[in-house]
Amino acid sequence: RPGRGAERPWVCMAIMAAPPPSAPGEPAPPPPPQPLQYSLLLQHLVGDKRQPRVWDPAVFGGIPCPPKSEEQKMVERVMESCPFKAALACVGGFVLGGAFGIFTAGIDTNVGFDPKDPYRTPTAKEVLKDMGQRGISYAKNFAIVGAMFSCTECVVESYRGKSDWKNSVISGCITGGAIGFRAGLKAGVIGCGGFAAFSAAVDYYLR
């Protein structure tokens, strides 16, 4: 019938796109590939069919990290314990306090002078003796404060289960209050507030 091909052009296109029939004895051509569905692809990428991948730094060119031995774990537990932190802070405070005491004694003009005879010039031995005594005194005080603060902070952090600025403020208040209460309630409150503020400032600066 004239005009049927113009009315239905898709019939001609289907006939032209159809594969030619295979000759007898020849293998049949493979079926055309099915279109890939986007939903199936998503299931393999982010869905339930996604396979977990083991992180191996050596595969990506990183430095391999071997598993830790029992000795290494034991050393880490010891270094993270409260007694070790307190002892380390005590040693650090002793060294820092001694250096600070010697420095303050070196710039003090009254070191070595005898109050009974103020006009006598002190000898070098007397000056060094006074500097050593002041350095030892400062070192002991700094060591006690450092050990108390570090041990209190470790206990507070273990109790709270968090590592933030509140641990420093609480431990600073406890340490300052314990030191100040020896001179009375007012001194204890002032020491608590002063140490807490100082600890918060140091923690803010370090973080």
PDB file of C-alpha atoms in Angstrom:
ATOM      1  CA  ARG A   1       0.000   0.000   0.000  1.00  0.00           C
ATOM      2  CA  PRO A   2       1.534   3.334  -0.893  1.00  0.00           C
ATOM      3  CA  GLY A   3       2.566   5.564   1.987  1.00  0.00           C
ATOM      4  CA  ARG A   4       2.869   2.744   4.577  1.00  0.00           C
ATOM      5  CA  GLY A   5       6.681   3.026   4.768  1.00  0.00           C
ATOM      6  CA  ALA A   6       6.475   6.748   5.365  1.00  0.00           C
ATOM      7  CA  GLU A   7       3.888   6.292   8.082  1.00  0.00           C
ATOM      8  CA  ARG A   8       5.928   3.650   9.957  1.00  0.00           C
ATOM      9  CA  PRO A   9       9.635   4.435   9.559  1.00  0.00           C
ATOM     10  CA  TRP A  10      10.602   2.297  12.583  1.00  0.00           C
ATOM     11  CA  VAL A  11       9.689  -0.855  10.643  1.00  0.00           C
ATOM     12  CA  CYS A  12      12.367  -0.104   8.068  1.00  0.00           C
ATOM     13  CA  MET A  13      14.913   0.734  10.773  1.00  0.00           C
ATOM     14  CA  ALA A  14      14.238  -2.547  12.595  1.00  0.00           C
ATOM     15  CA  ILE A  15      14.704  -4.526   9.395  1.00  0.00           C
ATOM     16  CA  MET A  16      17.959  -2.733   8.575  1.00  0.00           C
ATOM     17  CA  ALA A  17      19.297  -3.169  12.148  1.00  0.00           C
ATOM     18  CA  ALA A  18      18.509  -6.890  12.283  1.00  0.00           C
ATOM     19  CA  PRO A  19      21.619  -9.104  11.947  1.00  0.00           C
ATOM     20  CA  PRO A  20      21.893 -11.149   8.764  1.00  0.00           C
ATOM     21  CA  PRO A  21      20.880 -14.784   9.107  1.00  0.00           C
ATOM     22  CA  SER A  22      23.759 -17.147   9.698  1.00  0.00           C
ATOM     23  CA  ALA A  23      24.593 -19.736   7.107  1.00  0.00           C
ATOM     24  CA  PRO A  24      24.089 -23.425   7.891  1.00  0.00           C
ATOM     25  CA  GLY A  25      27.019 -24.817   9.904  1.00  0.00           C
ATOM     26  CA  GLU A  26      28.203 -21.457  11.218  1.00  0.00           C
ATOM     27  CA  PRO A  27      27.949 -20.639  14.973  1.00  0.00           C
ATOM     28  CA  ALA A  28      25.189 -18.324  15.986  1.00  0.00           C
ATOM     29  CA  PRO A  29      26.286 -14.772  16.776  1.00  0.00           C
ATOM     30  CA  PRO A  30      26.434 -13.872  20.488  1.00  0.00           C
ATOM     31  CA  PRO A  31      23.420 -12.072  21.882  1.00  0.00           C
ATOM     32  CA  PRO A  32      23.765  -8.316  22.272  1.00  0.00           C
ATOM     33  CA  PRO A  33      24.920  -7.185  25.778  1.00  0.00           C
ATOM     34  CA  GLN A  34      22.195  -6.176  28.172  1.00  0.00           C
ATOM     35  CA  PRO A  35      22.194  -2.551  29.291  1.00  0.00           C
ATOM     36  CA  LEU A  36      23.788  -2.006  32.730  1.00  0.00           C
ATOM     37  CA  GLN A  37      21.265  -0.954  35.328  1.00  0.00           C
ATOM     38  CA  TYR A  38      22.339   1.879  37.600  1.00  0.00           C
ATOM     39  CA  SER A  39      20.582   0.420  40.642  1.00  0.00           C
ATOM     40  CA  LEU A  40      22.510  -2.847  40.361  1.00  0.00           C
ATOM     41  CA  LEU A  41      25.759  -0.915  40.098  1.00  0.00           C
ATOM     42  CA  LEU A  42      24.938   1.030  43.257  1.00  0.00           C
ATOM     43  CA  GLN A  43      24.289  -2.196  45.146  1.00  0.00           C
ATOM     44  CA  HIS A  44      27.803  -3.364  44.389  1.00  0.00           C
ATOM     45  CA  LEU A  45      29.349   0.016  45.237  1.00  0.00           C
ATOM     46  CA  VAL A  46      27.480   1.211  48.317  1.00  0.00           C
ATOM     47  CA  GLY A  47      24.728  -1.325  48.828  1.00  0.00           C
ATOM     48  CA  ASP A  48      24.403  -4.696  50.499  1.00  0.00           C
ATOM     49  CA  LYS A  49      26.504  -6.476  47.871  1.00  0.00           C
ATOM     50  CA  ARG A  50      29.533  -4.310  48.504  1.00  0.00           C
ATOM     51  CA  GLN A  51      32.536  -6.365  49.590  1.00  0.00           C
ATOM     52  CA  PRO A  52      34.584  -4.951  52.497  1.00  0.00           C
ATOM     53  CA  ARG A  53      38.161  -4.121  51.634  1.00  0.00           C
ATOM     54  CA  VAL A  54      40.987  -4.924  54.001  1.00  0.00           C
ATOM     55  CA  TRP A  55      43.213  -1.884  54.561  1.00  0.00           C
ATOM     56  CA  ASP A  56      46.771  -2.809  53.687  1.00  0.00           C
ATOM     57  CA  PRO A  57      49.217   0.122  53.572  1.00  0.00           C
ATOM     58  CA  ALA A  58      51.707  -1.923  51.581  1.00  0.00           C
ATOM     59  CA  VAL A  59      49.242  -2.208  48.689  1.00  0.00           C
ATOM     60  CA  PHE A  60      48.910   1.563  48.433  1.00  0.00           C
ATOM     61  CA  GLY A  61      52.633   2.194  48.738  1.00  0.00           C
ATOM     62  CA  GLY A  62      52.569   3.157  52.423  1.00  0.00           C
ATOM     63  CA  ILE A  63      54.778   1.999  55.246  1.00  0.00           C
ATOM     64  CA  PRO A  64      53.588  -1.375  56.557  1.00  0.00           C
ATOM     65  CA  CYS A  65      52.733  -1.406  60.251  1.00  0.00           C
ATOM     66  CA  PRO A  66      53.468  -4.766  61.846  1.00  0.00           C
ATOM     67  CA  PRO A  67      51.308  -5.865  64.787  1.00  0.00           C
ATOM     68  CA  LYS A  68      52.575  -4.859  68.221  1.00  0.00           C
ATOM     69  CA  SER A  69      54.177  -7.450  70.402  1.00  0.00           C
ATOM     70  CA  GLU A  70      53.232  -8.114  74.013  1.00  0.00           C
ATOM     71  CA  GLU A  71      56.360  -6.327  75.237  1.00  0.00           C
ATOM     72  CA  GLN A  72      55.451  -3.187  73.292  1.00  0.00           C
ATOM     73  CA  LYS A  73      51.908  -3.260  74.635  1.00  0.00           C
ATOM     74  CA  MET A  74      53.216  -3.653  78.174  1.00  0.00           C
ATOM     75  CA  VAL A  75      55.581  -0.691  77.739  1.00  0.00           C
ATOM     76  CA  GLU A  76      52.728   1.436  76.384  1.00  0.00           C
ATOM     77  CA  ARG A  77      50.535   0.511  79.352  1.00  0.00           C
ATOM     78  CA  VAL A  78      53.298   1.451  81.769  1.00  0.00           C
ATOM     79  CA  MET A  79      53.961   4.782  80.041  1.00  0.00           C
ATOM     80  CA  GLU A  80      50.243   5.625  80.028  1.00  0.00           C
ATOM     81  CA  SER A  81      49.745   4.755  83.698  1.00  0.00           C
ATOM     82  CA  CYS A  82      49.195   7.438  86.339  1.00  0.00           C
ATOM     83  CA  PRO A  83      52.261   6.551  88.497  1.00  0.00           C
ATOM     84  CA  PHE A  84      54.591   6.874  85.505  1.00  0.00           C
ATOM     85  CA  LYS A  85      53.091  10.221  84.493  1.00  0.00           C
ATOM     86  CA  ALA A  86      53.351  11.478  88.073  1.00  0.00           C
ATOM     87  CA  ALA A  87      56.992  10.365  88.347  1.00  0.00           C
ATOM     88  CA  LEU A  88      57.844  11.982  85.009  1.00  0.00           C
ATOM     89  CA  ALA A  89      56.174  15.238  86.061  1.00  0.00           C
ATOM     90  CA  CYS A  90      58.008  15.095  89.389  1.00  0.00           C
ATOM     91  CA  VAL A  91      61.392  14.780  87.684  1.00  0.00           C
ATOM     92  CA  GLY A  92      60.551  17.518  85.187  1.00  0.00           C
ATOM     93  CA  GLY A  93      59.321  19.821  87.947  1.00  0.00           C
ATOM     94  CA  PHE A  94      62.449  19.192  89.990  1.00  0.00           C
ATOM     95  CA  VAL A  95      64.716  20.134  87.094  1.00  0.00           C
ATOM     96  CA  LEU A  96      62.632  23.154  86.119  1.00  0.00           C
ATOM     97  CA  GLY A  97      62.312  24.342  89.725  1.00  0.00           C
ATOM     98  CA  GLY A  98      66.037  24.007  90.342  1.00  0.00           C
ATOM     99  CA  ALA A  99      66.877  26.007  87.238  1.00  0.00           C
ATOM    100  CA  PHE A 100      64.327  28.676  88.162  1.00  0.00           C
ATOM    101  CA  GLY A 101      65.634  28.890  91.738  1.00  0.00           C
ATOM    102  CA  ILE A 102      69.221  29.295  90.615  1.00  0.00           C
ATOM    103  CA  PHE A 103      68.177  31.937  88.096  1.00  0.00           C
ATOM    104  CA  THR A 104      66.258  33.978  90.670  1.00  0.00           C
ATOM    105  CA  ALA A 105      69.119  33.648  93.151  1.00  0.00           C
ATOM    106  CA  GLY A 106      71.560  34.863  90.515  1.00  0.00           C
ATOM    107  CA  ILE A 107      69.683  38.124  89.963  1.00  0.00           C
ATOM    108  CA  ASP A 108      68.952  38.685  93.662  1.00  0.00           C
ATOM    109  CA  THR A 109      71.304  41.246  95.194  1.00  0.00           C
ATOM    110  CA  ASN A 110      70.741  39.960  98.757  1.00  0.00           C
ATOM    111  CA  VAL A 111      72.121  36.480  98.112  1.00  0.00           C
ATOM    112  CA  GLY A 112      75.019  35.692 100.424  1.00  0.00           C
ATOM    113  CA  PHE A 113      74.626  38.717 102.652  1.00  0.00           C
ATOM    114  CA  ASP A 114      74.645  38.313 106.431  1.00  0.00           C
ATOM    115  CA  PRO A 115      71.864  40.311 108.134  1.00  0.00           C
ATOM    116  CA  LYS A 116      74.041  40.629 111.239  1.00  0.00           C
ATOM    117  CA  ASP A 117      76.825  42.284 109.256  1.00  0.00           C
ATOM    118  CA  PRO A 118      75.271  43.919 106.153  1.00  0.00           C
ATOM    119  CA  TYR A 119      78.436  45.785 105.255  1.00  0.00           C
ATOM    120  CA  ARG A 120      80.512  42.643 104.810  1.00  0.00           C
ATOM    121  CA  THR A 121      81.043  41.535 101.235  1.00  0.00           C
ATOM    122  CA  PRO A 122      79.963  37.873 100.794  1.00  0.00           C
ATOM    123  CA  THR A 123      82.420  35.415  99.382  1.00  0.00           C
ATOM    124  CA  ALA A 124      81.844  33.374  96.244  1.00  0.00           C
ATOM    125  CA  LYS A 125      81.388  30.225  98.336  1.00  0.00           C
ATOM    126  CA  GLU A 126      78.600  31.828 100.365  1.00  0.00           C
ATOM    127  CA  VAL A 127      76.859  33.071  97.220  1.00  0.00           C
ATOM    128  CA  LEU A 128      77.010  29.638  95.600  1.00  0.00           C
ATOM    129  CA  LYS A 129      75.764  28.026  98.794  1.00  0.00           C
ATOM    130  CA  ASP A 130      72.729  30.313  98.942  1.00  0.00           C
ATOM    131  CA  MET A 131      72.039  29.775  95.251  1.00  0.00           C
ATOM    132  CA  GLY A 132      72.161  26.004  95.758  1.00  0.00           C
ATOM    133  CA  GLN A 133      69.838  26.137  98.747  1.00  0.00           C
ATOM    134  CA  ARG A 134      67.308  28.247  96.875  1.00  0.00           C
ATOM    135  CA  GLY A 135      67.547  26.003  93.838  1.00  0.00           C
ATOM    136  CA  ILE A 136      66.897  22.886  95.953  1.00  0.00           C
ATOM    137  CA  SER A 137      63.962  24.574  97.678  1.00  0.00           C
ATOM    138  CA  TYR A 138      62.365  25.609  94.381  1.00  0.00           C
ATOM    139  CA  ALA A 139      63.064  22.181  92.884  1.00  0.00           C
ATOM    140  CA  LYS A 140      61.256  20.381  95.726  1.00  0.00           C
ATOM    141  CA  ASN A 141      58.233  22.661  95.511  1.00  0.00           C
ATOM    142  CA  PHE A 142      57.983  22.358  91.726  1.00  0.00           C
ATOM    143  CA  ALA A 143      58.400  18.574  91.920  1.00  0.00           C
ATOM    144  CA  ILE A 144      55.572  18.229  94.456  1.00  0.00           C
ATOM    145  CA  VAL A 145      53.240  20.497  92.485  1.00  0.00           C
ATOM    146  CA  GLY A 146      54.042  18.732  89.189  1.00  0.00           C
ATOM    147  CA  ALA A 147      53.469  15.273  90.643  1.00  0.00           C
ATOM    148  CA  MET A 148      50.187  16.314  92.285  1.00  0.00           C
ATOM    149  CA  PHE A 149      48.887  17.993  89.147  1.00  0.00           C
ATOM    150  CA  SER A 150      49.861  15.161  86.798  1.00  0.00           C
ATOM    151  CA  CYS A 151      48.495  12.426  89.053  1.00  0.00           C
ATOM    152  CA  THR A 152      45.230  14.323  89.652  1.00  0.00           C
ATOM    153  CA  GLU A 153      44.781  14.992  85.937  1.00  0.00           C
ATOM    154  CA  CYS A 154      45.371  11.336  85.098  1.00  0.00           C
ATOM    155  CA  VAL A 155      42.835  10.196  87.694  1.00  0.00           C
ATOM    156  CA  VAL A 156      40.243  12.730  86.507  1.00  0.00           C
ATOM    157  CA  GLU A 157      40.790  11.764  82.866  1.00  0.00           C
ATOM    158  CA  SER A 158      40.426   8.060  83.689  1.00  0.00           C
ATOM    159  CA  TYR A 159      37.250   8.734  85.660  1.00  0.00           C
ATOM    160  CA  ARG A 160      35.635  10.956  83.007  1.00  0.00           C
ATOM    161  CA  GLY A 161      36.851   8.931  80.019  1.00  0.00           C
ATOM    162  CA  LYS A 162      37.561  12.111  78.058  1.00  0.00           C
ATOM    163  CA  SER A 163      40.634  14.169  77.202  1.00  0.00           C
ATOM    164  CA  ASP A 164      39.691  17.829  77.078  1.00  0.00           C
ATOM    165  CA  TRP A 165      40.353  21.144  78.814  1.00  0.00           C
ATOM    166  CA  LYS A 166      38.063  20.302  81.720  1.00  0.00           C
ATOM    167  CA  ASN A 167      40.566  17.774  83.047  1.00  0.00           C
ATOM    168  CA  SER A 168      43.245  20.458  83.375  1.00  0.00           C
ATOM    169  CA  VAL A 169      40.861  22.888  85.063  1.00  0.00           C
ATOM    170  CA  ILE A 170      39.595  20.321  87.574  1.00  0.00           C
ATOM    171  CA  SER A 171      43.071  19.015  88.412  1.00  0.00           C
ATOM    172  CA  GLY A 172      44.420  22.569  88.670  1.00  0.00           C
ATOM    173  CA  CYS A 173      41.644  23.493  91.097  1.00  0.00           C
ATOM    174  CA  ILE A 174      42.272  20.382  93.220  1.00  0.00           C
ATOM    175  CA  THR A 175      46.031  20.944  93.287  1.00  0.00           C
ATOM    176  CA  GLY A 176      45.814  24.643  94.055  1.00  0.00           C
ATOM    177  CA  GLY A 177      43.163  24.090  96.702  1.00  0.00           C
ATOM    178  CA  ALA A 178      45.189  21.354  98.405  1.00  0.00           C
ATOM    179  CA  ILE A 179      48.260  23.582  98.541  1.00  0.00           C
ATOM    180  CA  GLY A 180      46.363  26.670  99.647  1.00  0.00           C
ATOM    181  CA  PHE A 181      44.286  24.976 102.355  1.00  0.00           C
ATOM    182  CA  ARG A 182      47.384  24.724 104.497  1.00  0.00           C
ATOM    183  CA  ALA A 183      47.107  28.492 105.022  1.00  0.00           C
ATOM    184  CA  GLY A 184      43.347  28.547 105.517  1.00  0.00           C
ATOM    185  CA  LEU A 185      40.060  28.311 103.675  1.00  0.00           C
ATOM    186  CA  LYS A 186      40.422  31.645 101.884  1.00  0.00           C
ATOM    187  CA  ALA A 187      43.885  30.774 100.636  1.00  0.00           C
ATOM    188  CA  GLY A 188      42.567  27.404  99.438  1.00  0.00           C
ATOM    189  CA  VAL A 189      39.778  29.009  97.426  1.00  0.00           C
ATOM    190  CA  ILE A 190      42.183  31.530  95.909  1.00  0.00           C
ATOM    191  CA  GLY A 191      44.660  28.771  95.091  1.00  0.00           C
ATOM    192  CA  CYS A 192      41.934  26.662  93.499  1.00  0.00           C
ATOM    193  CA  GLY A 193      40.769  29.510  91.266  1.00  0.00           C
ATOM    194  CA  GLY A 194      44.271  30.655  90.391  1.00  0.00           C
ATOM    195  CA  PHE A 195      45.571  27.212  89.471  1.00  0.00           C
ATOM    196  CA  ALA A 196      42.401  26.426  87.508  1.00  0.00           C
ATOM    197  CA  ALA A 197      42.688  29.640  85.492  1.00  0.00           C
ATOM    198  CA  PHE A 198      46.397  29.089  84.881  1.00  0.00           C
ATOM    199  CA  SER A 199      45.783  25.480  83.785  1.00  0.00           C
ATOM    200  CA  ALA A 200      43.015  26.553  81.430  1.00  0.00           C
ATOM    201  CA  ALA A 201      45.254  29.229  79.883  1.00  0.00           C
ATOM    202  CA  VAL A 202      48.143  26.788  79.386  1.00  0.00           C
ATOM    203  CA  ASP A 203      45.843  24.111  77.946  1.00  0.00           C
ATOM    204  CA  TYR A 204      44.252  26.644  75.553  1.00  0.00           C
ATOM    205  CA  TYR A 205      47.675  27.818  74.399  1.00  0.00           C
ATOM    206  CA  LEU A 206      48.995  24.296  73.866  1.00  0.00           C
ATOM    207  CA  ARG A 207      45.894  23.089  72.016  1.00  0.00           C
TER     208      ARG A 207
END
